[in-house]
Coordinates of C-alpha atoms and ligand atoms in Angstrom, one line a residue:
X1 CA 6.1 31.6 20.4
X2 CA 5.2 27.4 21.5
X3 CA 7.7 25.4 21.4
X4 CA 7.0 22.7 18.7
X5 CA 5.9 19.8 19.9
X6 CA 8.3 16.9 21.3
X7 CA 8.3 13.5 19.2
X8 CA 9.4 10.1 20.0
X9 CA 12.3 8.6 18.7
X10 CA 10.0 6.0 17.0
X11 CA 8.4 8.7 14.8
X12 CA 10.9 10.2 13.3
X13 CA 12.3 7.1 13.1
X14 CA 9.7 5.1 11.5
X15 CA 9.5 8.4 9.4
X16 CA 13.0 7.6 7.9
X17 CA 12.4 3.6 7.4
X18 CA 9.0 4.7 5.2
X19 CA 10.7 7.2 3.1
X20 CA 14.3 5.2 2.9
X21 CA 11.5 2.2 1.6
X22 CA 13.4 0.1 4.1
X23 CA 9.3 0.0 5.5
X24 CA 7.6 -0.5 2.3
X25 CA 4.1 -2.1 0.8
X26 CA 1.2 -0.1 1.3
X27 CA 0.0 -2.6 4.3
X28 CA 3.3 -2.1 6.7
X29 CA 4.0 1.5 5.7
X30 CA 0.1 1.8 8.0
X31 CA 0.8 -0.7 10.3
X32 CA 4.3 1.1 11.1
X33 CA 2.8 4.6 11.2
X34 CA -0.1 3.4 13.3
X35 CA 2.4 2.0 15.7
X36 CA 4.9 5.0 15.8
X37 CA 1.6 7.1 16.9
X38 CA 1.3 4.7 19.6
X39 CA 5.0 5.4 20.7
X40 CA 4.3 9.0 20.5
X41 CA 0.8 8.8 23.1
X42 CA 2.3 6.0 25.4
X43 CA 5.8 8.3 26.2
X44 CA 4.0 11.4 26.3
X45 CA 4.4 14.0 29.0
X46 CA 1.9 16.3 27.3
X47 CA 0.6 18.6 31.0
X48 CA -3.1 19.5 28.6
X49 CA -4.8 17.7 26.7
X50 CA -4.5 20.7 24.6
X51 CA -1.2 20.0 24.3
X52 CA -1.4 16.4 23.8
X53 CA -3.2 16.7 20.3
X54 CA -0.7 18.9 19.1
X55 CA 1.7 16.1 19.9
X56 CA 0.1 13.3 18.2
X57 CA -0.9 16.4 14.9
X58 CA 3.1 16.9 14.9
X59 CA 3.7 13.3 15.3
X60 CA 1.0 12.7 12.2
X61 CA 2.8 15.1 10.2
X62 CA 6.2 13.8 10.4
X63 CA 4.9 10.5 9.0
X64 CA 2.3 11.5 6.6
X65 CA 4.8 14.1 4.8
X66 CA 6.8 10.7 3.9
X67 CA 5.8 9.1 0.8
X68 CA 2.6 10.5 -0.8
X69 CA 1.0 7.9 -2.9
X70 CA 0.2 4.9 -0.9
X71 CA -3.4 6.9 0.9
X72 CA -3.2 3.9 3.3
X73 CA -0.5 6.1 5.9
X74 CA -3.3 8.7 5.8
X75 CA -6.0 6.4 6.3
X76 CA -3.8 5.0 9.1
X77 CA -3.5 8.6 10.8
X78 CA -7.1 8.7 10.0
X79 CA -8.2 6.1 11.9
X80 CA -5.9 6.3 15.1
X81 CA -6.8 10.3 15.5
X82 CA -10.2 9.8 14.6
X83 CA -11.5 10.6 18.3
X84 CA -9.2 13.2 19.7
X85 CA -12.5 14.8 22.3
X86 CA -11.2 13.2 25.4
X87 CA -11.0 16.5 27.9
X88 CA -7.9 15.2 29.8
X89 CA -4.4 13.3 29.1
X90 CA -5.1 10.0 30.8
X91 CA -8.5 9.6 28.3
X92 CA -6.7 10.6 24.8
X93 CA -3.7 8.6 25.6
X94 CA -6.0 5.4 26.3
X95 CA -7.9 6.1 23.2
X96 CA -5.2 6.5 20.9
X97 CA -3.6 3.0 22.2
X98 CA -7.2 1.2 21.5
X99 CA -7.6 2.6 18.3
X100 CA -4.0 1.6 17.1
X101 CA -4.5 -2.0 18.7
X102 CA -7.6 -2.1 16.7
X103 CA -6.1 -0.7 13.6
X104 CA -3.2 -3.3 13.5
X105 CA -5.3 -5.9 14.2
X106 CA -8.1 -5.2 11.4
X107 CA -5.2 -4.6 9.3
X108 CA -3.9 -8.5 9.5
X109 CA -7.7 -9.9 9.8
X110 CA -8.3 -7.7 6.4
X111 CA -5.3 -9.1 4.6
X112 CA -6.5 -13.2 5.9
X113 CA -10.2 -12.2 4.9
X114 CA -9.0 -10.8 1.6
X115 CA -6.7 -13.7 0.5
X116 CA -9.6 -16.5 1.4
X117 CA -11.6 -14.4 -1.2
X118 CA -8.7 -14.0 -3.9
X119 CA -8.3 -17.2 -3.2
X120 CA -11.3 -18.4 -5.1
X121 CA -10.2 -17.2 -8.5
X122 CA -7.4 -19.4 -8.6
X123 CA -7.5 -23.2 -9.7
X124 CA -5.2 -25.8 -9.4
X125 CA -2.5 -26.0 -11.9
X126 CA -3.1 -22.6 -13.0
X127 CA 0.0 -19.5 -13.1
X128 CA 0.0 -16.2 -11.9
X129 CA 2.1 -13.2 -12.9
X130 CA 2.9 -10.5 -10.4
X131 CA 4.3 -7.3 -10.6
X132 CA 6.5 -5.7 -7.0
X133 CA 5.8 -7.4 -4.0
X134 CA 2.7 -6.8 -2.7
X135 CA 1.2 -8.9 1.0
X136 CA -2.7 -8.8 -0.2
X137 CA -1.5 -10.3 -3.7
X138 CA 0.8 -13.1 -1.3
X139 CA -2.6 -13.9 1.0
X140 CA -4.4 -14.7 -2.1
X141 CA -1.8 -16.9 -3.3
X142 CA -1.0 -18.4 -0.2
X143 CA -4.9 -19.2 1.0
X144 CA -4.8 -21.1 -2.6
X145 CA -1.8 -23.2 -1.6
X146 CA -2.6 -23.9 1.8
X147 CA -6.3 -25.2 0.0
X148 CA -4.7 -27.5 -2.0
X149 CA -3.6 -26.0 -4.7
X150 CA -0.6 -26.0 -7.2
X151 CA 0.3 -22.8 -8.6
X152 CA 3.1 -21.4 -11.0
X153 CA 4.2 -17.8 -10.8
X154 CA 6.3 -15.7 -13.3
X155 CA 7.6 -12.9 -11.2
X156 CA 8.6 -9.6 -12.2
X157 CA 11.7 -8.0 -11.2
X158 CA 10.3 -4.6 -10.9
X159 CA 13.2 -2.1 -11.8
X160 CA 14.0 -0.2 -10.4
X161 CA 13.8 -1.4 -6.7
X162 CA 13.4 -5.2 -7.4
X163 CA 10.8 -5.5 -5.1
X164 CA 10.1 -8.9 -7.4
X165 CA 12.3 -10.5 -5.5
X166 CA 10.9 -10.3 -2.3
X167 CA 7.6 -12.0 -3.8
X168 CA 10.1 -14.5 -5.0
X169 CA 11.6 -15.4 -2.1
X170 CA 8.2 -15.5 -0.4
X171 CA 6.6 -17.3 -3.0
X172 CA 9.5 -20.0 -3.0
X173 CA 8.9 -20.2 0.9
X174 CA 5.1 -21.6 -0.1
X175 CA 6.6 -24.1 -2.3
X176 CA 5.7 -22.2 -5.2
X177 CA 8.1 -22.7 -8.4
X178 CA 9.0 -19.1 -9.4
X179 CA 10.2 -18.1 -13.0
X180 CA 11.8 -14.2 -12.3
X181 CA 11.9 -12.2 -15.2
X182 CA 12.9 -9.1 -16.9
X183 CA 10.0 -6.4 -17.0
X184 CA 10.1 -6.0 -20.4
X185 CA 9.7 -9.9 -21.0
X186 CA 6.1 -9.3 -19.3
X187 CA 3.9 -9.4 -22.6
X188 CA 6.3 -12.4 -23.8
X189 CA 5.5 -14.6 -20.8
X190 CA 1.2 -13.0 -20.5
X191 CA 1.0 -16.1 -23.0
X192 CA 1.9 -18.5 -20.4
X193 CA 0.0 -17.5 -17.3
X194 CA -3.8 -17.2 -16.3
X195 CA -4.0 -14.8 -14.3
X196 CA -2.5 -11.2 -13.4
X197 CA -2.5 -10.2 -10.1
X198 CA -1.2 -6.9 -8.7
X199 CA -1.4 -5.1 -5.4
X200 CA -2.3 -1.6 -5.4
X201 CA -1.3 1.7 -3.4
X202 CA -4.2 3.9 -4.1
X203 CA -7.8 3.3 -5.6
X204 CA -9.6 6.2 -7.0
X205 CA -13.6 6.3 -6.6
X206 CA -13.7 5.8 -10.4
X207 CA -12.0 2.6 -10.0
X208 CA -8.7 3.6 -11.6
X209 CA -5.8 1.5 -9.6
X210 CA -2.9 3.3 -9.0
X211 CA 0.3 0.7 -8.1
X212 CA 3.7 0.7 -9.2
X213 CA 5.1 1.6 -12.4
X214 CA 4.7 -0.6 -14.8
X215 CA 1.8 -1.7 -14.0
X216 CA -0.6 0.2 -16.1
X217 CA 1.0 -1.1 -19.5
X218 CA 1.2 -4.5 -18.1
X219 CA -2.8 -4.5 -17.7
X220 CA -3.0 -3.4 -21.2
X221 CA -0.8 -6.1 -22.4
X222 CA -3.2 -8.7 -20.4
X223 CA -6.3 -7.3 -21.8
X224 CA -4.6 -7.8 -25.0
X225 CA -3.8 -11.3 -24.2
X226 CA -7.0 -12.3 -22.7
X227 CA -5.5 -12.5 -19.2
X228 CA -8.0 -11.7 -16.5
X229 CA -6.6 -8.8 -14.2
X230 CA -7.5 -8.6 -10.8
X231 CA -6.5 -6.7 -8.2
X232 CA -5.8 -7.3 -4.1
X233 CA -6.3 -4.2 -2.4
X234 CA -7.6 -3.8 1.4
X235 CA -10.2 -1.1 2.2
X236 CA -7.4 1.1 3.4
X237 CA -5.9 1.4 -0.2
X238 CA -9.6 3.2 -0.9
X239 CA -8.6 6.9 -1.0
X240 CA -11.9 8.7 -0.1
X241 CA -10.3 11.8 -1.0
X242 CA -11.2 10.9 -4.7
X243 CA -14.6 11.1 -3.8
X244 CA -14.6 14.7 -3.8
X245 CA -11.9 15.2 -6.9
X246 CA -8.6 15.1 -5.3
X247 CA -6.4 13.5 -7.6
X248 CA -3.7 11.0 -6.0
X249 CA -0.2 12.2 -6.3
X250 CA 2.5 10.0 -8.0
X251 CA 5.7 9.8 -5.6
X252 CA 8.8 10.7 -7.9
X253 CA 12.2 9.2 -6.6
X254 CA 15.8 10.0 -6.5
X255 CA 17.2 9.4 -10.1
X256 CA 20.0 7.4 -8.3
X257 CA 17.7 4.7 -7.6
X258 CA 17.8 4.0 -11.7
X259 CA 21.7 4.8 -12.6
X260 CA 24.3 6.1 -11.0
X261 CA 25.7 9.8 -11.0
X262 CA 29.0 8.9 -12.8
X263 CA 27.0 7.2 -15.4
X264 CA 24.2 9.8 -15.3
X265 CA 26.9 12.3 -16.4
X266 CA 28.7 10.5 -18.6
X267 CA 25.4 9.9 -20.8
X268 CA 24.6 13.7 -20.2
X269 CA 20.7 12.7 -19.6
X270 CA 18.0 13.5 -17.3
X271 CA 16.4 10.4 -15.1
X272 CA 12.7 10.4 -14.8
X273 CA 11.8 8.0 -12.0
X274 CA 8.0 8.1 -11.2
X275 CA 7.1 5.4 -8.8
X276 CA 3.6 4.4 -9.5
X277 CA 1.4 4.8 -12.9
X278 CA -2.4 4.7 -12.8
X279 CA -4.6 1.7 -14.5
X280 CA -7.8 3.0 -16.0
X281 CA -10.9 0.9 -14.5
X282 CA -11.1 -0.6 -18.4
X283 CA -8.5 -2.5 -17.7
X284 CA -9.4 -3.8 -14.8
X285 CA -11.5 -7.0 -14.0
X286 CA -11.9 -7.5 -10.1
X287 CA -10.4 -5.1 -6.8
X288 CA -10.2 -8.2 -4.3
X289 CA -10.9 -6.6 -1.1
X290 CA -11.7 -8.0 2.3
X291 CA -14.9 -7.3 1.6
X292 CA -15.6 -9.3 -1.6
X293 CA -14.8 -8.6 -4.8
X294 CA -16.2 -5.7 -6.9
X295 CA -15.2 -4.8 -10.5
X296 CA -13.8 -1.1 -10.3
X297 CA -16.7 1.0 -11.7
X298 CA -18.6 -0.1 -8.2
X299 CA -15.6 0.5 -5.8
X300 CA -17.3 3.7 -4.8
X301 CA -20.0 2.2 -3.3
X302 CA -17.9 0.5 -1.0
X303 CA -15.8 3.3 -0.6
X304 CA -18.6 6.1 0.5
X305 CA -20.0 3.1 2.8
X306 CA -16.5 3.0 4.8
X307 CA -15.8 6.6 5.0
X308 CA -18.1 8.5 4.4
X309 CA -18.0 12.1 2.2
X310 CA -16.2 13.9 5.4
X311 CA -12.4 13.3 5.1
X312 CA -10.9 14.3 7.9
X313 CA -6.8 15.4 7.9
X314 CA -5.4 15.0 11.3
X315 CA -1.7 16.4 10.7
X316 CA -3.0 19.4 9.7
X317 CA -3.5 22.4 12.4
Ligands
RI2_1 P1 0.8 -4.3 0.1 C1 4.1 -1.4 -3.1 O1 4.7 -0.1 -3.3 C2 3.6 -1.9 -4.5 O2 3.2 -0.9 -5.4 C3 2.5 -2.8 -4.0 O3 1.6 -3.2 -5.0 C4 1.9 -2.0 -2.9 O4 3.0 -1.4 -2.3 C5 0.9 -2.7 -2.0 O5 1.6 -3.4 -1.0 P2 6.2 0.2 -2.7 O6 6.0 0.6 -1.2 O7 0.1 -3.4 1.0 O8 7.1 -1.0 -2.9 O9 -0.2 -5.2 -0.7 O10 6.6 1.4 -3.5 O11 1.9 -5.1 0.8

């Protein structure tokens, strides 16, 4: 029987950092898988090239059988074993480093590209609420201060991981007066902002927006208020998969992220703890991308333009 494949440290690694959320965001959960590939071709002692893309399909695996929902680590895995023909060591391992050089720096030229355009829909004096932390929602925000203009953001917490905080901490680093609140004080506080702006993990072809939980009640509560919802999403949230009917899976975590096993016995209860909802297109006004804006009925355009109907699944085989 082969002997399965050798991986670098950094893979499994990076692995544990993207499932332990202590790499999180769609964005760097890519750019960290992208580089960990690049560990994995630099070090490797692979004699065949043979043997080399079983290395880099093992080293694929281990990071794409992390956290399901976010479709940009596929798309990352995608992109950096996209040209795996090379008919010697030397050639794949040289290939692989361009394409992960290239990757990482699309990756931060998308999210400065996407922010000048998100930019635009924000005037001075207006506020924003946000939902988790998300860096395409930050570039918008942050290509609006450094033009000039004065913001406001109510910031959710984001139970159960309080990922709000992060995006108030980074949003107080702009100069940008935060208010934090509770998640259930979101429809409360709609009233008081002009604009809801949310990340995303995945995009459907239909346009439905799939992001952390909470989000798709929060959309209905804005379209309720009148509250334009847009969303900042980079072409690597586009899961092409959809394109064909494959739905996107919603990542369920540990129940002790919400209480505590003592606690969880004493009530005697089961803890559901799904970490992403889906947002129907209806409810949606604008996916910011770095490629303009679209409103979420067109996304599909875009999306067969960049990848085409063939999907291909590199940590397979
Ligand atoms: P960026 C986060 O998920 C949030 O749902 C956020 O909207 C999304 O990633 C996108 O993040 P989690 O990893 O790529 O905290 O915009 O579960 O940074």
């Amino acid at each position: 029987m082969d002997e399965a494949p050798s991986l670098h440290p950094e893979v499994r690694e990076t692995a544990g950092r993207i499932a332990a959320m202590e790499t999180r965001g769609a964005a760097a959960i890519a750019d960290a898988a992208a580089a960990a590939l690049g560990a994995q071709a630099e070090t490797s002692d692979a004699d065949s090239a043979a043997a080399f893309r079983a290395e880099m399909r093992a080293a694929a695996r281990t990071l794409h059988d992390t956290r399901p929902t976010a479709v940009s680590l596929p798309n990352a895995l995608r992109y950096v074993l996209a040209d795996l023909s090379g008919e010697d060591v030397e050639t794949l391992r040289a290939t692989v480093a361009r394409r992960v050089e290239r990757f990482r720096a699309d990756l931060e030229d998308a999210r400065k590209r996407l922010g000048r355009i998100g930019a635009g829909r924000l005037r001075d004096g207006d506020a924003v609420m946000t939902h988790c932390h998300s860096t395409d929602v930050l570039a918008c925000i942050e290509a609006a201060v450094e033009r000039g203009a004065d913001l406001e953001a109510v910031v959710k917490e984001t139970r159960p991981r309080n990922q709000g905080h992060v995006t108030a901490r980074r949003l107080r680093e702009l100069g940008v007066p935060v208010t934090l609140v509770v998640d259930s004080a979101a429809h409360r506080f709609l009233d008081e902002v002009d604009h809801l702006l949310v990340g995303a993990d995945s995009i459907a072809a239909d346009g439905s927006v799939v992001n952390k939980i909470g989000t798709a009640g929060l959309a209905v509560s804005a379209r309720d208020r009148g509250v334009p919802v847009a969303v900042a999403a980079q072409s690597i949230k586009l899961a092409p998969g959809t394109l064909t009917g494959e739905a996107v899976e919603i990542e369920r975590r540990d129940a002790g992220e919400v209480l505590d096993s003592a606690t969880r016995e004493e009530l005697d209860v089961e803890v559901a703890n799904p970490a992403f909802d889906v947002t129907p297109p209806r409810h949606v006004d604008a996916i910011v991308t770095e490629h303009g804006q679209f409103p979420p009925e067109s996304v599909v355009v875009l999306m067969r333009e960049l990848f085409g109907e063939e999907v291909a699944e590199p940590w397979h085989g």
